Coordinates of C-alpha atoms and ligand atoms in Angstrom, one line a residue:
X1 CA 154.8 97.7 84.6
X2 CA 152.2 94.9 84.6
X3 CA 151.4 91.4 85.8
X4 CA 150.9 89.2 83.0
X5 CA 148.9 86.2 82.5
X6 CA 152.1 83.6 83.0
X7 CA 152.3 84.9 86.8
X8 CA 155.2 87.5 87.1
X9 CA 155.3 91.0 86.6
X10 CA 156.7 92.8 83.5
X11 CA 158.8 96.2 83.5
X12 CA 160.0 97.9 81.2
X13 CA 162.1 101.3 82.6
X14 CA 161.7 102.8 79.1
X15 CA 159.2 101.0 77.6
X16 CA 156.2 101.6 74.7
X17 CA 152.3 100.5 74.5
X18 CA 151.3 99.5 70.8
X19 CA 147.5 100.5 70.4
X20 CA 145.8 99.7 67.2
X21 CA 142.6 101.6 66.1
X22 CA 140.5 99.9 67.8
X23 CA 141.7 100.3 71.1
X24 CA 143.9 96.7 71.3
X25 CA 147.2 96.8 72.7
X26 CA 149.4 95.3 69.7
X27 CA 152.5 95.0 71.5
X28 CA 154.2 96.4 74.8
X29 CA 158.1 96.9 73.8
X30 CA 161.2 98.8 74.7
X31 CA 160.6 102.7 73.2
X32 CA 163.3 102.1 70.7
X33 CA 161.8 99.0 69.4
X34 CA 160.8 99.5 65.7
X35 CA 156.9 100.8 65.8
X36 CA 154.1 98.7 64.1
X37 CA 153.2 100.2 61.2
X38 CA 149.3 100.0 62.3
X39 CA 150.4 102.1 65.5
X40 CA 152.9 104.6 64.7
X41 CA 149.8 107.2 63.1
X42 CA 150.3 109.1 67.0
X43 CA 152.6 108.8 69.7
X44 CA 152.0 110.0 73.2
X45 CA 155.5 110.2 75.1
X46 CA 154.7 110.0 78.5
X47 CA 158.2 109.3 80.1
X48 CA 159.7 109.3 83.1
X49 CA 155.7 108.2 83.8
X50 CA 154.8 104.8 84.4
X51 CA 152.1 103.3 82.9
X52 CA 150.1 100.3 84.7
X53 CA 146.7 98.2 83.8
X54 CA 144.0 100.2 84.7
X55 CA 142.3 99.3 88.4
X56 CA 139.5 96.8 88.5
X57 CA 137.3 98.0 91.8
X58 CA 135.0 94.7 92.5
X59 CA 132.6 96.2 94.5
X60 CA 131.0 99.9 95.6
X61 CA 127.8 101.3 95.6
X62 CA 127.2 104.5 93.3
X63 CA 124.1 105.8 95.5
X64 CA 126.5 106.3 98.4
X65 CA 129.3 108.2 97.4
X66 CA 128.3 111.6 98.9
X67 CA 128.4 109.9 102.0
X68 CA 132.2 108.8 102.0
X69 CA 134.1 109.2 105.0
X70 CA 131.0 109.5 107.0
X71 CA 129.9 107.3 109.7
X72 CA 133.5 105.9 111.2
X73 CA 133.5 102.8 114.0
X74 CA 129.4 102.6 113.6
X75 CA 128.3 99.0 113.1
X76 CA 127.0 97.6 110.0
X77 CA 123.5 98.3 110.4
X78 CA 123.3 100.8 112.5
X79 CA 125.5 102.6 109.4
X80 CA 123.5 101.6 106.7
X81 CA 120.3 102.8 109.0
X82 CA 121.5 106.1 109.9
X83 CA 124.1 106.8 106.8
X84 CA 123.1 104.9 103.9
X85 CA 119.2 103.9 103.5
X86 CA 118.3 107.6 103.6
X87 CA 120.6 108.7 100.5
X88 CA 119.2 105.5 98.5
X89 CA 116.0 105.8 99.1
X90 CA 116.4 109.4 97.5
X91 CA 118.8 107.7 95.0
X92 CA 116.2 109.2 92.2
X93 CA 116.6 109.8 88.5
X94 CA 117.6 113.5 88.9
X95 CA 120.0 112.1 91.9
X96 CA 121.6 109.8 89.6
X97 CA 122.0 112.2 86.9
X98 CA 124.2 114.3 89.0
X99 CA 126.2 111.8 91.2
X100 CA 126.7 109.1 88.6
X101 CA 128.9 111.0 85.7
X102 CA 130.8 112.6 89.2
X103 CA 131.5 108.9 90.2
X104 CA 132.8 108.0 86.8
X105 CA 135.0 110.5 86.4
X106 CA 136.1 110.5 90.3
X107 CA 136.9 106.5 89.9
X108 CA 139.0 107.6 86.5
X109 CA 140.9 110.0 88.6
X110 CA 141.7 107.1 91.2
X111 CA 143.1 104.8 88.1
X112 CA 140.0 103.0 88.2
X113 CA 139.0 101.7 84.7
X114 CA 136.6 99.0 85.7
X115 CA 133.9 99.3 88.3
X116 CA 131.4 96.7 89.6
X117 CA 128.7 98.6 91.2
X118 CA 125.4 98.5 93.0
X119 CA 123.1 101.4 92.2
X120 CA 119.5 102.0 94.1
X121 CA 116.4 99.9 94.2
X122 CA 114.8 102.4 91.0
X123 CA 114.9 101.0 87.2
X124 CA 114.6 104.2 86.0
X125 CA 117.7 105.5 88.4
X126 CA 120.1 102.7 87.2
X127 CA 119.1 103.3 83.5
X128 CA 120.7 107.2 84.5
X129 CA 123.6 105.0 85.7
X130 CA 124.1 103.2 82.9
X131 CA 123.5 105.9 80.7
X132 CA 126.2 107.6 82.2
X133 CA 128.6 105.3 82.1
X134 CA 128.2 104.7 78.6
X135 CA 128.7 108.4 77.6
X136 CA 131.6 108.4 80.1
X137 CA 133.9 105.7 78.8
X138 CA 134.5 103.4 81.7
X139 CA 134.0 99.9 81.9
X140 CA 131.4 99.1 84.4
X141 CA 129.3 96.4 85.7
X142 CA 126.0 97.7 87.6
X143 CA 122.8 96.3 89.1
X144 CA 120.1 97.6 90.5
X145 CA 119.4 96.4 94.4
X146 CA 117.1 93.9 95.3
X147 CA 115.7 94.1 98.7
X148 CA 111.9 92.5 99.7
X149 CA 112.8 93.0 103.8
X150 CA 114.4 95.3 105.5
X151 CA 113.6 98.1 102.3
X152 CA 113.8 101.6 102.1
X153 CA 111.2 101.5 99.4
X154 CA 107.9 102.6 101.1
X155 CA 106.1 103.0 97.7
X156 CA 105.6 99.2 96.8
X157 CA 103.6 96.6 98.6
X158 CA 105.3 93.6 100.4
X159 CA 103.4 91.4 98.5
X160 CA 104.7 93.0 94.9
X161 CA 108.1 93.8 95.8
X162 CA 109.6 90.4 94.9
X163 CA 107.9 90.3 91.4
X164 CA 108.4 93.8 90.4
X165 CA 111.8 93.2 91.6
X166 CA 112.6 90.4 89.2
X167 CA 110.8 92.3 86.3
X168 CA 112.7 95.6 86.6
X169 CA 116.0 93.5 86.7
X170 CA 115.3 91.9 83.8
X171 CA 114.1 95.1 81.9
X172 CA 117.6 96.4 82.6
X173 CA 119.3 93.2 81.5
X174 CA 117.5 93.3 78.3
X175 CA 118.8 97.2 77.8
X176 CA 122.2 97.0 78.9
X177 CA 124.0 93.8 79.4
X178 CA 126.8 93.3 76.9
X179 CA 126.2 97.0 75.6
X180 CA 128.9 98.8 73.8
X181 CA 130.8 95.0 72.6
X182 CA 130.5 94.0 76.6
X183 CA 131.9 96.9 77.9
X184 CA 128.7 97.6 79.9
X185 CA 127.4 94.4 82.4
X186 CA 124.9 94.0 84.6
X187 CA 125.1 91.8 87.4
X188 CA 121.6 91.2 89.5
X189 CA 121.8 92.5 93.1
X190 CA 120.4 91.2 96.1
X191 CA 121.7 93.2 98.6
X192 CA 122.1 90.5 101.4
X193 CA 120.6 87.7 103.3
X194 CA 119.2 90.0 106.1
X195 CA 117.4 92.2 103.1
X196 CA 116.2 89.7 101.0
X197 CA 113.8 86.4 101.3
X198 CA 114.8 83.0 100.1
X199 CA 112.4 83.2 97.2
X200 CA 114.2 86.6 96.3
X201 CA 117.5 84.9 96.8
X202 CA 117.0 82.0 94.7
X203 CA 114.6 83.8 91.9
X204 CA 117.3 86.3 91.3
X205 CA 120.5 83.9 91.1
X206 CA 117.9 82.0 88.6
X207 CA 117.5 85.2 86.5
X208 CA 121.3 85.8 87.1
X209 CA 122.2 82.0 85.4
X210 CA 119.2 82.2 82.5
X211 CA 120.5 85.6 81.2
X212 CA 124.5 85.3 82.1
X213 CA 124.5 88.3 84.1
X214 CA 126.7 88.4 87.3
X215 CA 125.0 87.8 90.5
X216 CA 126.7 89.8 93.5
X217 CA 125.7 90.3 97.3
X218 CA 126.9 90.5 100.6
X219 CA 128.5 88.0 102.9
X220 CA 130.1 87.5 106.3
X221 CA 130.8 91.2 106.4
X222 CA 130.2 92.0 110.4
X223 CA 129.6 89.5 113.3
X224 CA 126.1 91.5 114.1
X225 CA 124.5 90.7 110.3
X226 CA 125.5 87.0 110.8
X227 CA 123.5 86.4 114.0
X228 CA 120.7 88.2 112.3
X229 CA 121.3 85.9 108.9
X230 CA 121.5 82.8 110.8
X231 CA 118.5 83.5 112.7
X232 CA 116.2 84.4 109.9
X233 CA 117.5 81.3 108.1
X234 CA 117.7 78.6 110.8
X235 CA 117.5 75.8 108.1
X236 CA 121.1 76.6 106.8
X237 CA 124.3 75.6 107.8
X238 CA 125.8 78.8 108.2
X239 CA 125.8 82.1 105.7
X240 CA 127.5 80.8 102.9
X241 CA 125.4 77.8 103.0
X242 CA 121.9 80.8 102.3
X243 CA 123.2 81.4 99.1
X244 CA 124.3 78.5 98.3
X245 CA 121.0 76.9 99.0
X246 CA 119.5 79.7 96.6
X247 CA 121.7 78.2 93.9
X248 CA 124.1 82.0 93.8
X249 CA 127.5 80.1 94.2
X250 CA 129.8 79.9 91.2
X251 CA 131.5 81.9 89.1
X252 CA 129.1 84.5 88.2
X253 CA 128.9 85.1 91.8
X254 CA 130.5 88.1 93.0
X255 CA 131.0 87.7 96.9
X256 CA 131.7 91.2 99.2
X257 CA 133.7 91.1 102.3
X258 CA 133.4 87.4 103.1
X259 CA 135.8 88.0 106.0
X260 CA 134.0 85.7 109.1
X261 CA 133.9 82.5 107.2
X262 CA 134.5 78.7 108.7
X263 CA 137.0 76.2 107.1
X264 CA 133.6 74.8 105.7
X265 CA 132.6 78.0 104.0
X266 CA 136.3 78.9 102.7
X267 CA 136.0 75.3 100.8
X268 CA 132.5 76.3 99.6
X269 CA 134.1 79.1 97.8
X270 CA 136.6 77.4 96.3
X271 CA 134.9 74.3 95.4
X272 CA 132.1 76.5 93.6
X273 CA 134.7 79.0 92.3
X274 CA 132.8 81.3 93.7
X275 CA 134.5 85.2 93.9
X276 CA 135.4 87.4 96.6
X277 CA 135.6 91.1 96.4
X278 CA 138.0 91.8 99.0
X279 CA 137.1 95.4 100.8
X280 CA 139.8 96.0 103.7
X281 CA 139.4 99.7 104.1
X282 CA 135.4 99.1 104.1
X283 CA 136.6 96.3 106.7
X284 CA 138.2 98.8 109.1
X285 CA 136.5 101.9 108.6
X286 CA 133.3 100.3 109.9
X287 CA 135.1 97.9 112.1
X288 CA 133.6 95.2 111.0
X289 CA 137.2 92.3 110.9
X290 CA 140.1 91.4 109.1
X291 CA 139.9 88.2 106.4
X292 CA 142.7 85.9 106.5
X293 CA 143.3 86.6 103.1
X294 CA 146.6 84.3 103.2
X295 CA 144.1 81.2 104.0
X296 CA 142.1 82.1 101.1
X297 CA 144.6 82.1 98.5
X298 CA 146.0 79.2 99.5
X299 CA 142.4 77.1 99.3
X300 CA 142.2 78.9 95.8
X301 CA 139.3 81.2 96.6
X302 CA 139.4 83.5 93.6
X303 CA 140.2 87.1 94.9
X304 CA 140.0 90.3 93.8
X305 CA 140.0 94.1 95.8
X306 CA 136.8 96.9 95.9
X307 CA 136.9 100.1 97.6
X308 CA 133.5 99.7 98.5
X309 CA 132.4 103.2 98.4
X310 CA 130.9 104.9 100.5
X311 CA 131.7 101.9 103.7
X312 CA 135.4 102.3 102.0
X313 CA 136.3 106.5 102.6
X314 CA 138.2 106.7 98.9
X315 CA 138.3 105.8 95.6
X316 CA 141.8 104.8 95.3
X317 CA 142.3 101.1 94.6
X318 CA 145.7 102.3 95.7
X319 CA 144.5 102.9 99.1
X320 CA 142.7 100.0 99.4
X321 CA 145.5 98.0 99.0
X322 CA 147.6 100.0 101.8
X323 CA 144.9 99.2 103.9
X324 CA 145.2 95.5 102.9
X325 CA 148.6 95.4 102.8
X326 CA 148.1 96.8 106.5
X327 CA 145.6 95.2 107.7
X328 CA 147.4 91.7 106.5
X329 CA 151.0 93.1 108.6
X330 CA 148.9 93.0 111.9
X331 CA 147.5 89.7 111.5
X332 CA 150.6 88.3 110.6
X333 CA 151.7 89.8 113.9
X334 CA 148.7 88.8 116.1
X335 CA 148.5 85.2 114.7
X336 CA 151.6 84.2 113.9
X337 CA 151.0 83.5 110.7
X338 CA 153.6 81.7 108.4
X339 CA 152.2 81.8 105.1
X340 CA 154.1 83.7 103.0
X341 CA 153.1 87.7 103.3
X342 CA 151.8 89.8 99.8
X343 CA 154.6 91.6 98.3
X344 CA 153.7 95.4 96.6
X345 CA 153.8 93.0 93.1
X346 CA 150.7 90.6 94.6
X347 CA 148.8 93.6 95.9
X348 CA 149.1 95.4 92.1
X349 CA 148.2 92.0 90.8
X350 CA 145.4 91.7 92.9
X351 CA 144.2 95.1 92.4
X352 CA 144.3 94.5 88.4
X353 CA 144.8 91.1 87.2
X354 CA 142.9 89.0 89.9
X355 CA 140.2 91.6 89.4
X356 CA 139.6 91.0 85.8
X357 CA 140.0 87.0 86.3
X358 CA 137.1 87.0 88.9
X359 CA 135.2 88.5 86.7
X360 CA 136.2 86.2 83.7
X361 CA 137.4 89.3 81.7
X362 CA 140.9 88.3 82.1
X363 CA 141.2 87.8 77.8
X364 CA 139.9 90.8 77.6
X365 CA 142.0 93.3 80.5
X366 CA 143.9 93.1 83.9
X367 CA 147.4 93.5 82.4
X368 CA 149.0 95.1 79.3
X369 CA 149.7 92.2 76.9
X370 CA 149.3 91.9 73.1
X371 CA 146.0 90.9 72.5
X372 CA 144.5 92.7 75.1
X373 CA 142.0 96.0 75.3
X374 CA 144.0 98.6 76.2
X375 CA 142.8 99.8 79.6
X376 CA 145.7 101.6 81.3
X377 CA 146.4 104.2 83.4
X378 CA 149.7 106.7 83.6
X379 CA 151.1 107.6 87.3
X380 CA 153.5 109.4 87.7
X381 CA 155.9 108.0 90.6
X382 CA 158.1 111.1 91.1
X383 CA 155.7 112.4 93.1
X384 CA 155.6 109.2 95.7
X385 CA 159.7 109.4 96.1
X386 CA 160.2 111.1 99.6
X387 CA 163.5 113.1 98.5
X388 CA 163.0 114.3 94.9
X389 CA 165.0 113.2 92.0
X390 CA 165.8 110.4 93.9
X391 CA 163.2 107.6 92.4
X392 CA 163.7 104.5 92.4
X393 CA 163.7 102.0 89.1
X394 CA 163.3 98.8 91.0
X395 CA 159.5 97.8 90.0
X396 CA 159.0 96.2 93.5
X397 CA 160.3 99.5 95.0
X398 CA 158.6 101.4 92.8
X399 CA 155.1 100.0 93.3
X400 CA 155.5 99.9 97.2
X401 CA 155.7 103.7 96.6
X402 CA 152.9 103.9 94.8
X403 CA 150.8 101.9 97.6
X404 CA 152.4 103.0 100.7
X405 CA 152.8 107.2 99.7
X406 CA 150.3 107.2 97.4
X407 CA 148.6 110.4 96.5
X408 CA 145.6 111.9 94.3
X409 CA 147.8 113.3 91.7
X410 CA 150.0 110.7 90.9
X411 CA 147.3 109.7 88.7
X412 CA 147.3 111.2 85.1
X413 CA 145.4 109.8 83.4
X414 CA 143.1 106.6 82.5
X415 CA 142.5 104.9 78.9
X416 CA 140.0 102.2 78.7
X417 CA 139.7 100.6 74.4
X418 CA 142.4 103.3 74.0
X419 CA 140.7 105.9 74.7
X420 CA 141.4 108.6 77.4
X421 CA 138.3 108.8 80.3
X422 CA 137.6 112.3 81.7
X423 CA 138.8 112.6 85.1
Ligands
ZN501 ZN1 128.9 96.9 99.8

């Protein structure tokens, strides 16, 4: 089952993925179809298992994923005071070494095959990062965090930060962006308006647009960080308006949360084609709002989901989109909103296909098509089917299940080029 590029979803009850040897999908056909001769060295019979286009998670943080599920209902700053800065500041090379090849294969498990990341504020801690994601498998864009206020980095001098900043981010652009035929990405990372200065803001979206990295940061997540931004910027029109003065909006920009946004702001986005990582179980686990994510479609804001690890309690792209899914029932509900609601189709989409086309990767993954890498996963819906042997073979049906009784171990396993990730 997979959305494809043309706009509906494909499903095949007793279908085959063609893989060549180097890792494209040549064709995705009925099993009985004839086999093309340049796939038919191995086959892999999965069935009854379903297999879907891997998950593309736009936004977590690596440093933070011992603390998941911690910290429920706190604010947004008080959280990252009290939960997060301490665990990033220790976010060392030996830390990464441990944590980061435990992420990778923890978002494999989940069905996640790409991962847009922030690490810690240490070049030699997101080189560990990168290293591991390159032995693991996984496709993954990570940056290192920029912060020059607000820092839990006690060993550098205000006056240096900024530059040494910029230099590290570069060093790690040089190493690993476009690594392993793009595969690996970097994306420069200020961590948000209340963390960074304008000169860090518009020096790094300048470094981001000279070297073709991404650039992604924070916006509009909680009501309590936009008093703070508006206050320490009084010149701009609103949040949106910080970054866009720093010359981050377009579509390298990879926006998180962006849930409190005016009418101006939501046509800022789309006029820049600027892209939001959508977060909704971040959103409600730190109470922080709900985005009218029916508005933003319809003004064309490119949208994609993130679990945001550790704000986010799981891995699962599965779960996020439950708690979108969710999330979007109650403000139908409380607003009377007509828009048309997401079915289980849209959320998949969203969770794969968007995902790869705000990132621009969309020739490259986000569905199974000919042409395509082969980045897939294999769940196994049996398990999501409330009265066993009773499945259904509708793919609507079927992919409710798989959002709304999800589980762990309905996951079996993740291929990114073709080739299977440890979990
Ligand atoms: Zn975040």
């Amino acid at each position: 089952m997979t959305p494809v590029d043309a706009g509906h979803t494909a499903y095949l009850s007793d279908g085959r993925l063609d893989v060549d040897a180097e890792g494209r999908i040549t064709a995705a056909v009925a099993w009985s179809a004839p086999a093309d001769e340049r796939t038919s060295q191995s086959i892999i019979d999965l069935r009854p298992m379903l297999l879907l286009p891997g998950m593309v998670d736009m936004h977590a943080h690596l440093p933070q994923l011992p603390n998941a599920g911690l910290g429920a209902g706190l604010d947004l700053l008080t959280w990252l005071d009290r939960y997060i800065f301490p665990l990033e500041r220790g976010f060392d090379e030996g830390a990464a070494d441990v944590v980061a090849p435990q992420a990778f294969r923890a978002l494999a498990a989940a069905g996640t095959t790409t991962a847009v990341l922030y690490g810690a504020v240490y070049e030699g801690s997101l080189d560990r990062c990168f290293t591991a994601a390159e032995a693991h498998g996984i496709r993954a864009v990570i940056g290192k965090v920029m912060m020059d206020r607000l820092r839990y980095d006690p060993r550098v001098g205000d006056s240096e930060v900024l530059e040494l900043s910029l230099r590290q981010s570069q060093n790690l652009i040089e190493r690993w962006h476009g690594r392993d035929n793009g595969r690996l990405q970097y994306a420069v990372s200020p961590r948000f308006a209340v963390s960074c200065s304008a000169d860090m803001l518009r020096e790094s979206a300048a470094l981001a647009a000279a070297t073709g990295a991404y650039w992604q940061t924070h916006l509009a997540e909680d009501r309590h960080e936009i008093d703070e931004v508006l206050e320490l910027f009084p010149d701009a029109q609103d949040y949106t308006d910080v970054y866009g003065r720093a010359g981050g909006l377009g579509e390298r920009a990879i926006l998180a949360h962006a849930i409190h946004l005016s009418e101006r702001e939501i046509e800022r986005l789309a006029d820049t084609r600027s892209r939001v990582a959508h977060c909704p179980s971040s959103n409600l686990f730190l109470s922080s709002g709900a985005m009218p994510l029916a508005r933003y479609l319809e003004a064309g804001i490119s949208v994609g989901l993130g679990t945001d690890f550790a704000a986010g309690p799981d891995l699962s792209m599965f779960s996020v989109m439950r708690a979108g899914a969710f999330t979007q029932s109650g403000l139908r509900t409380m607003l009377g909103e007509t828009r048309p609601s997401l079915s289980p189709l849209d959320w998949l989409r969203l969770g794969s296909l968007d995902g790869a086309r705000a990132l621009g990767l969309d020739d490259r993954i986000g569905s199974l098509e000919a042409g395509k890498e082969a980045d897939f996963i294999c769940v196994d819906p049996r398990v999501t089917s409330p009265v066993p042997g009773q499945e259904t073979d509708d793919p609507a049906d079927v992919m409710s299940r798989l959002i709304y009784r999800g589980r762990p171990d309905m996951i079996r396993g993740a291929w990114v080029r073709g080739k299977m990730l440890d979990t």
